[in-house]
Short mmCIF file of C-alpha atoms and ligand atoms in Angstrom, two decimals:
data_model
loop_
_atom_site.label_atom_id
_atom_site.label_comp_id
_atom_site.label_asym_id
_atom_site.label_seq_id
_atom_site.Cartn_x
_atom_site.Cartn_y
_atom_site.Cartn_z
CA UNK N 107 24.14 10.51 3.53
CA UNK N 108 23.04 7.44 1.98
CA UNK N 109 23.50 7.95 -1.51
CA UNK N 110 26.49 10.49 -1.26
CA UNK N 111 27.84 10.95 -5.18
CA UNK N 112 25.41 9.00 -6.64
CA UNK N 113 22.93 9.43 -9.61
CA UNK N 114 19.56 8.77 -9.63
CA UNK N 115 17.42 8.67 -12.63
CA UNK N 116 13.46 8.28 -11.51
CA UNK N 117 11.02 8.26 -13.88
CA UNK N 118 7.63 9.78 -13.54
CA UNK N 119 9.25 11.87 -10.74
CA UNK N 120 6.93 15.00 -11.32
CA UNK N 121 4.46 13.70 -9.11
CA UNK N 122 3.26 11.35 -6.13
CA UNK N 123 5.53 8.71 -5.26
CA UNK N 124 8.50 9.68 -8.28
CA UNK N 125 8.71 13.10 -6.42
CA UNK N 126 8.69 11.91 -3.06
CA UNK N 127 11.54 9.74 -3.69
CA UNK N 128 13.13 12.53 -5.66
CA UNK N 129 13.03 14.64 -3.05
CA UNK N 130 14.42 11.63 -0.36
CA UNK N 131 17.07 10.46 -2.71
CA UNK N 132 18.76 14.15 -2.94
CA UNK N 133 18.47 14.56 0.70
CA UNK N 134 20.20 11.67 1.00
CA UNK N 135 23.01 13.19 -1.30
CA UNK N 136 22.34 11.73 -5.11
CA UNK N 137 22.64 13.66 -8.37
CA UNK N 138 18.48 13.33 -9.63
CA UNK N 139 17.51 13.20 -12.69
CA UNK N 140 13.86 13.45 -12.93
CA UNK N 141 12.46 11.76 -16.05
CA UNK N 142 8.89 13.09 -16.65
CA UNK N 143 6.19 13.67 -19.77
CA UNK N 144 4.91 16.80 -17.94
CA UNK N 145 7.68 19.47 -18.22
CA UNK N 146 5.95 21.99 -15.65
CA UNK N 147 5.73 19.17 -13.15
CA UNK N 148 8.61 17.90 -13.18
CA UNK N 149 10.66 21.15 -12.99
CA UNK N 150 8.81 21.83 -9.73
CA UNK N 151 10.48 18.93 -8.50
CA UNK N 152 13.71 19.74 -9.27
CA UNK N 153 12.90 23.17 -7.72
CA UNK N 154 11.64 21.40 -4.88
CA UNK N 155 14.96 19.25 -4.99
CA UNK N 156 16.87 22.56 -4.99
CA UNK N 157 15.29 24.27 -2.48
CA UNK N 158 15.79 21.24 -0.04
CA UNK N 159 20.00 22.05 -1.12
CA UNK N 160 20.00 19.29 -3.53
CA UNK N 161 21.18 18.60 -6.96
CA UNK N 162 18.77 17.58 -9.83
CA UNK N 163 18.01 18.01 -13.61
CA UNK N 164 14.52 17.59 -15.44
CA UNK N 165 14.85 15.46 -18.94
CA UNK N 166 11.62 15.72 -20.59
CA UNK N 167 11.32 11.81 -21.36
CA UNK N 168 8.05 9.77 -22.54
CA UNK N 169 9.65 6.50 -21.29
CA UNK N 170 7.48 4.63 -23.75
CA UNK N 171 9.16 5.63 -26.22
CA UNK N 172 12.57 3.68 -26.98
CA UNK N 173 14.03 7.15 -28.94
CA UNK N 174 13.19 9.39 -25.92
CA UNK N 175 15.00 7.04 -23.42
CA UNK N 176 18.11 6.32 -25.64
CA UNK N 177 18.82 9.88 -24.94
CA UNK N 178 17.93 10.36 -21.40
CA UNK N 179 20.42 7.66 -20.20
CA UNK N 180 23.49 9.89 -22.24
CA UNK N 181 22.39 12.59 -21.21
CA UNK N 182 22.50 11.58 -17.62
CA UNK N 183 25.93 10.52 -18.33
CA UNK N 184 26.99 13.98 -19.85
CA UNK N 185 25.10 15.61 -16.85
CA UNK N 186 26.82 13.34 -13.69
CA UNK N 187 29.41 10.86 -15.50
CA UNK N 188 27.25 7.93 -15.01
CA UNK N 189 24.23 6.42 -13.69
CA UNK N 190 24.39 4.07 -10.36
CA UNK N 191 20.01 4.03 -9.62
CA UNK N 192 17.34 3.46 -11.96
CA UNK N 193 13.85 3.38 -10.81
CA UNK N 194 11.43 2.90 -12.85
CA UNK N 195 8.02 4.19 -11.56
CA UNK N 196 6.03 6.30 -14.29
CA UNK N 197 3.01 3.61 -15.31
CA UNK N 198 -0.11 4.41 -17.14
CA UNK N 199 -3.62 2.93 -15.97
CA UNK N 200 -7.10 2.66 -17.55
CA UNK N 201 -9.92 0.46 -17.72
CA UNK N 202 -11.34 -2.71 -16.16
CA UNK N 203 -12.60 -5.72 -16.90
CA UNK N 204 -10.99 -7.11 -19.58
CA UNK N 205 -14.12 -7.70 -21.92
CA UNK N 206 -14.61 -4.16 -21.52
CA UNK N 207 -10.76 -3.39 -23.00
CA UNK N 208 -9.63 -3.08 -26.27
CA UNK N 209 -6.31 -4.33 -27.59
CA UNK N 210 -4.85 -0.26 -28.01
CA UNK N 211 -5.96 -0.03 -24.33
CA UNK N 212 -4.59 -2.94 -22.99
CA UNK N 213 -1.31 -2.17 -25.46
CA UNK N 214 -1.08 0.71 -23.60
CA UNK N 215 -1.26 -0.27 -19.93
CA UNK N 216 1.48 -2.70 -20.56
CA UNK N 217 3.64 -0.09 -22.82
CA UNK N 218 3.25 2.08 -19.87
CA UNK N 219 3.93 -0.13 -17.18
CA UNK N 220 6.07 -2.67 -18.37
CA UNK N 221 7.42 -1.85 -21.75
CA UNK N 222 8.42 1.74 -20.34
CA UNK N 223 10.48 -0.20 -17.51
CA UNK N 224 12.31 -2.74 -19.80
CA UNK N 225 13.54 0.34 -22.17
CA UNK N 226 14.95 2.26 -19.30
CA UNK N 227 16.57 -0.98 -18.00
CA UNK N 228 17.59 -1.84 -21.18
CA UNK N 229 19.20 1.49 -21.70
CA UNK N 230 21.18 2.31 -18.41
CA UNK N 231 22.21 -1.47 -17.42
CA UNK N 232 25.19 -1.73 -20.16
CA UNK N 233 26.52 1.51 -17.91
CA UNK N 234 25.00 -0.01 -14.50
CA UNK N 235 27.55 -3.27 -15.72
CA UNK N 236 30.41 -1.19 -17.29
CA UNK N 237 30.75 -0.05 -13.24
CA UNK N 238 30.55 -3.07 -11.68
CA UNK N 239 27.78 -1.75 -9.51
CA UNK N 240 23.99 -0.48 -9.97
CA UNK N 241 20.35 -0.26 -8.50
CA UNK N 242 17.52 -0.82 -10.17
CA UNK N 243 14.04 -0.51 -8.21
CA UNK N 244 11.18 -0.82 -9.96
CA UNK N 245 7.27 0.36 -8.72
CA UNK N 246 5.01 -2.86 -9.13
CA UNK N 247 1.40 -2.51 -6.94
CA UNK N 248 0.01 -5.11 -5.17
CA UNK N 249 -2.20 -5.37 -8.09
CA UNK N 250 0.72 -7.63 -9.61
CA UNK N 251 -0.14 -9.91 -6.77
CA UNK N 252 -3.82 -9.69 -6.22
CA UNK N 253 -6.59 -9.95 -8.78
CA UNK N 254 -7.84 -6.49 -7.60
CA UNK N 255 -9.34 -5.75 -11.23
CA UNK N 256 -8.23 -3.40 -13.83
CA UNK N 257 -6.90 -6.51 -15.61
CA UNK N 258 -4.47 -4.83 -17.93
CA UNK N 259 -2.52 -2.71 -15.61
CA UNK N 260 -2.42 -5.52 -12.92
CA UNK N 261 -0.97 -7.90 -15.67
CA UNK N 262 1.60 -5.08 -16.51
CA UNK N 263 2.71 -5.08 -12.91
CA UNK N 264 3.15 -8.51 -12.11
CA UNK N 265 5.17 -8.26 -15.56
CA UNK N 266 7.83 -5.79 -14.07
CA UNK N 267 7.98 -8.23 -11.27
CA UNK N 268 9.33 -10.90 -13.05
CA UNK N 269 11.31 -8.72 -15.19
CA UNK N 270 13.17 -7.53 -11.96
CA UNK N 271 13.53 -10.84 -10.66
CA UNK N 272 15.10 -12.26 -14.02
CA UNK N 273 17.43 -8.70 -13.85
CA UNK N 274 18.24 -9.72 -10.75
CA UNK N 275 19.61 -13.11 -11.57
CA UNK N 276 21.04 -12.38 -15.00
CA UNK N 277 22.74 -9.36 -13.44
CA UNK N 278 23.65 -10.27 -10.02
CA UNK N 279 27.16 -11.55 -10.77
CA UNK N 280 27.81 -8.28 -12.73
CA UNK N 281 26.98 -5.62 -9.22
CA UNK N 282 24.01 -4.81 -10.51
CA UNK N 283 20.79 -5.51 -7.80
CA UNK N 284 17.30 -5.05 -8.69
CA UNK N 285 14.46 -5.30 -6.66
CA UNK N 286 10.59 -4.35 -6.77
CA UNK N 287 7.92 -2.64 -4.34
CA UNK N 288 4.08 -3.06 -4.47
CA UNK N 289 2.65 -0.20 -2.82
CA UNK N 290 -0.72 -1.00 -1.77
CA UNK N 291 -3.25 2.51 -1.63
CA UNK N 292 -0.89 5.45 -1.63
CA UNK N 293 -2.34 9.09 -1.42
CA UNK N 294 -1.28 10.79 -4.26
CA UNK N 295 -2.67 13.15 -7.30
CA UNK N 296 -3.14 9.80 -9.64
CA UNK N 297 -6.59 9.28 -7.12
CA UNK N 298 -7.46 12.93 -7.55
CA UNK N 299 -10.25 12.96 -10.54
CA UNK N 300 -11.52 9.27 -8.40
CA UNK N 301 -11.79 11.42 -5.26
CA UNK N 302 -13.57 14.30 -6.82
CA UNK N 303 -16.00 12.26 -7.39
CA UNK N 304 -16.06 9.76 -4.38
CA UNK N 305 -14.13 11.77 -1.94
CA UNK N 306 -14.91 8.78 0.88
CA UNK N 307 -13.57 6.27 -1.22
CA UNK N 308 -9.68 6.63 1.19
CA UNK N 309 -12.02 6.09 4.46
CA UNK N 310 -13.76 3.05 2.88
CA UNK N 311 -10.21 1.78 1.69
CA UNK N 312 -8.72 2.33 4.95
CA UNK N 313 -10.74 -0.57 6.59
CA UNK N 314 -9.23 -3.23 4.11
CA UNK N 315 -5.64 -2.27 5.18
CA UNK N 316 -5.14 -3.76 9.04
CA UNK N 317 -3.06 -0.75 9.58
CA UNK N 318 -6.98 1.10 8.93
CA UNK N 319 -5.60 4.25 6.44
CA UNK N 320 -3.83 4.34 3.28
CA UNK N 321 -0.11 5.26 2.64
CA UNK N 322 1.56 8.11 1.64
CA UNK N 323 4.16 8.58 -0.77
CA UNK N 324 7.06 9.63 1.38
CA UNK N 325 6.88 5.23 2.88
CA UNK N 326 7.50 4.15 -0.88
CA UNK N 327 10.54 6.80 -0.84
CA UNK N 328 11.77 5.01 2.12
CA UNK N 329 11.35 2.05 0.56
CA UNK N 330 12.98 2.65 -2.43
CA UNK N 331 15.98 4.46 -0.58
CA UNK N 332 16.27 1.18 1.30
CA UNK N 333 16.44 -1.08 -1.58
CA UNK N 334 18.71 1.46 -3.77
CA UNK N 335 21.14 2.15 -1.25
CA UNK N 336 23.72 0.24 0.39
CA UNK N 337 22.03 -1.01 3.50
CA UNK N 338 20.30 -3.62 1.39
CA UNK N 339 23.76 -4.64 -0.45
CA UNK N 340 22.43 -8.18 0.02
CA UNK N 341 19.22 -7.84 -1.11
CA UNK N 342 18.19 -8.72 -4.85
CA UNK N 343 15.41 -10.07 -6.88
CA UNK N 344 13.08 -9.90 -4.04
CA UNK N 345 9.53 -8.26 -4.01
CA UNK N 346 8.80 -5.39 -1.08
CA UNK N 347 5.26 -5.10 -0.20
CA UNK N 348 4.81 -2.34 1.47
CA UNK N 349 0.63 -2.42 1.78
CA UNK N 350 0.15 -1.35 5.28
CA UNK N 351 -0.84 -5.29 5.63
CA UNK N 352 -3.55 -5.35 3.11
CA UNK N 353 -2.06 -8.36 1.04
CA UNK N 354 -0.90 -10.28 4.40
CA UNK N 355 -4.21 -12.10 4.79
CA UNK N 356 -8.31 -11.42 5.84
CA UNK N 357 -9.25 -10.82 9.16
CA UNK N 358 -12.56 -11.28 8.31
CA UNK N 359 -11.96 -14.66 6.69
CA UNK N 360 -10.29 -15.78 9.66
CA UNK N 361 -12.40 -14.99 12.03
CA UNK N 362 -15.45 -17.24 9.85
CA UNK N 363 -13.00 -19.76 10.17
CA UNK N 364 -12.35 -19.90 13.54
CA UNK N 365 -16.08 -19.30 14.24
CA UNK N 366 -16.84 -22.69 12.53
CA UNK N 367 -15.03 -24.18 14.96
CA UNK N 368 -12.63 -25.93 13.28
CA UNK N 369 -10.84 -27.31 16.52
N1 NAD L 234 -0.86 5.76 -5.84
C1 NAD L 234 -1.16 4.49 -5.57
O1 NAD L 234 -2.12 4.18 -4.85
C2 NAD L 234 -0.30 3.39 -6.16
C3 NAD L 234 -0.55 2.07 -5.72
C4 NAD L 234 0.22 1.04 -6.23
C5 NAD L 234 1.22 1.31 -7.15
N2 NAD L 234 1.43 2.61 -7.55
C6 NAD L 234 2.48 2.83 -8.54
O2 NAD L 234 3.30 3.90 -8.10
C7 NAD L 234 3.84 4.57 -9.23
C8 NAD L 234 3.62 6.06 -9.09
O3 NAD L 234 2.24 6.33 -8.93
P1 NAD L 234 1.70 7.72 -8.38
O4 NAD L 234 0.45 7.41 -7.67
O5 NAD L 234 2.80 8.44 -7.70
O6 NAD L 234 1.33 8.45 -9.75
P2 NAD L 234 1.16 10.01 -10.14
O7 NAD L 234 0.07 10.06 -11.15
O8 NAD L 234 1.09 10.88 -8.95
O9 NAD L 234 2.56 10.31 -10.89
C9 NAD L 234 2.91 9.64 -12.08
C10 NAD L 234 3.94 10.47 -12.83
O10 NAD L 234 4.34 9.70 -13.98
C11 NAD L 234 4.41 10.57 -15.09
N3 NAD L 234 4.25 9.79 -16.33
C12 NAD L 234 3.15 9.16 -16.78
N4 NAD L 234 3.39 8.58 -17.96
C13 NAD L 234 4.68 8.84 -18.26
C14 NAD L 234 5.51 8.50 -19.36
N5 NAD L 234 5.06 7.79 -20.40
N6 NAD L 234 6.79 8.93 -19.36
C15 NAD L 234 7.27 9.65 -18.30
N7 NAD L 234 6.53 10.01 -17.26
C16 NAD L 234 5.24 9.60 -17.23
C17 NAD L 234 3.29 11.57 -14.86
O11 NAD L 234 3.47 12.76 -15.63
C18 NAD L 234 3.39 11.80 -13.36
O12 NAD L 234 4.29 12.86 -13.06
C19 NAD L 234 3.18 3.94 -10.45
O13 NAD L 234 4.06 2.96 -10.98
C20 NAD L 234 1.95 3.27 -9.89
O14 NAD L 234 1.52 2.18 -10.66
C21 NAD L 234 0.69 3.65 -7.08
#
């Protein structure tokens, strides 16, 4: 057991990749406390947690709200006696090009993605330091290292990138480790109202990724279980891609290249 009396809090854990790594971190033997906005969701996954003979709670938490996580972290505490993992992955996402994007919508991508991440940091590091020891992994996307589109959200993720990586340094000497993952296309129910209507769109993906098919949620669970637990005890500040290649280069760039014959 990896994380054997630990506690986890992971936000936006009712769903996709949150509940996946729910699910891993309390087979792995940490206390979860799922942190969700949608109450029926994220009680399945603490049913899901307990079924699977774990241990979890569900604290109904909008993390973009400062109020709403102030009282998640204590209540954690009351719950398990302290908090040792924080990862940060509940994000919101909308719109495009940025001409096309008011200022509420891009205040909200980066309130969702970033703003939400530096609350919950903010609010469970003074206990993270008080211990001498804590994880923090936080959900990027490759879209924080790619200009992929949807301008506001991308900004927001290479955002919590450098907020991990300043974390990281600011923090190191205190136990605390923090580290971020870009997941490149992972199947979960964020694509579902996009695959309704395009339901190829995964198959057309695939071919961008040299690995040919998308990911699914249970690799950025292993992921994250890598980077929380002890087995990366000297790994900090760094940024996981875990993209099944996509961001590693362009196969068909490089074979133009070679086919102008640049000997
Ligand atoms: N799925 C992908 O292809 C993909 C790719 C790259 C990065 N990511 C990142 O992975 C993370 C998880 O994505 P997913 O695909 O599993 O999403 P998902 O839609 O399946 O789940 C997101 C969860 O977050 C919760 N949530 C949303 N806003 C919240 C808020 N304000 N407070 C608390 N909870 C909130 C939702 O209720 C939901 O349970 C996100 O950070 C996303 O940006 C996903």
């Amino acid at each position: 057991m990896q994380l054997a009396n630990q506690t986890a809090i992971i936000t936006g854990a009712g769903s996709g990749i949150g509940r996946a790594t729910a699910r891993r971190f309390a087979a792995e033997g940490a206390r979860i406390v799922v942190a969700d906005i949608n109450d029926a969701a994220g009680m399945e996954t603490v049913a899901a947690i307990e079924s699977e003979g774990g241990t979890g709670r569900f604290v109904h938490t909008d993390v973009t709200v400062a109020a709403e996580v102030e009282v998640m972290v204590p209540q954690t505490l009351d719950a398990y006696g302290g908090v040792d993992i924080l990862v940060n992955n509940a994000y919101f996402c909308a719109g495009d090009d940025i001409l096309a994007v008011d200022e509420e919508l891009w205040n909200r991508n980066i309130r969702g993605c970033l703003s939400s991440a530096f609350l919950c940091c903010k609010a469970a590091l003074p206990h993270m330091i008080s211990q001498g020891k804590g994880a923090i992994v936080n959900i990027a996307s490759v879209n924080g290292v790619l200009g992929l589109g949807e301008e506001a959200y991308s900004a927001a993720k290479a955002g919590v990138i450098s907020l991990t990586q300043n974390i990281a340094v600011r923090y190191g000497e205190a136990g605390v480790r923090a580290n971020s993952i870009c997941p490149g296309s992972i199947q979960t129910p964020a694509w579902k109202a996009v695959l309704e209507k395009d339901p190829d769109l995964f198959n057309r993906l695939s071919k961008w990724y040299p690995l040919k098919r998308v990911g699914k949620p249970e690799e950025i669970a292993a992921a994250a279980l890598f980077l929380a637990s002890d087995q990366a005890s000297f790994v900090t500040g760094t940024n996981l891609i875990v993209d099944g290649g996509l961001t590693a280069g362009l196969k068909r760039m490089g074979e133009e290249l070679v086919g102008e014959g640049t000997e």
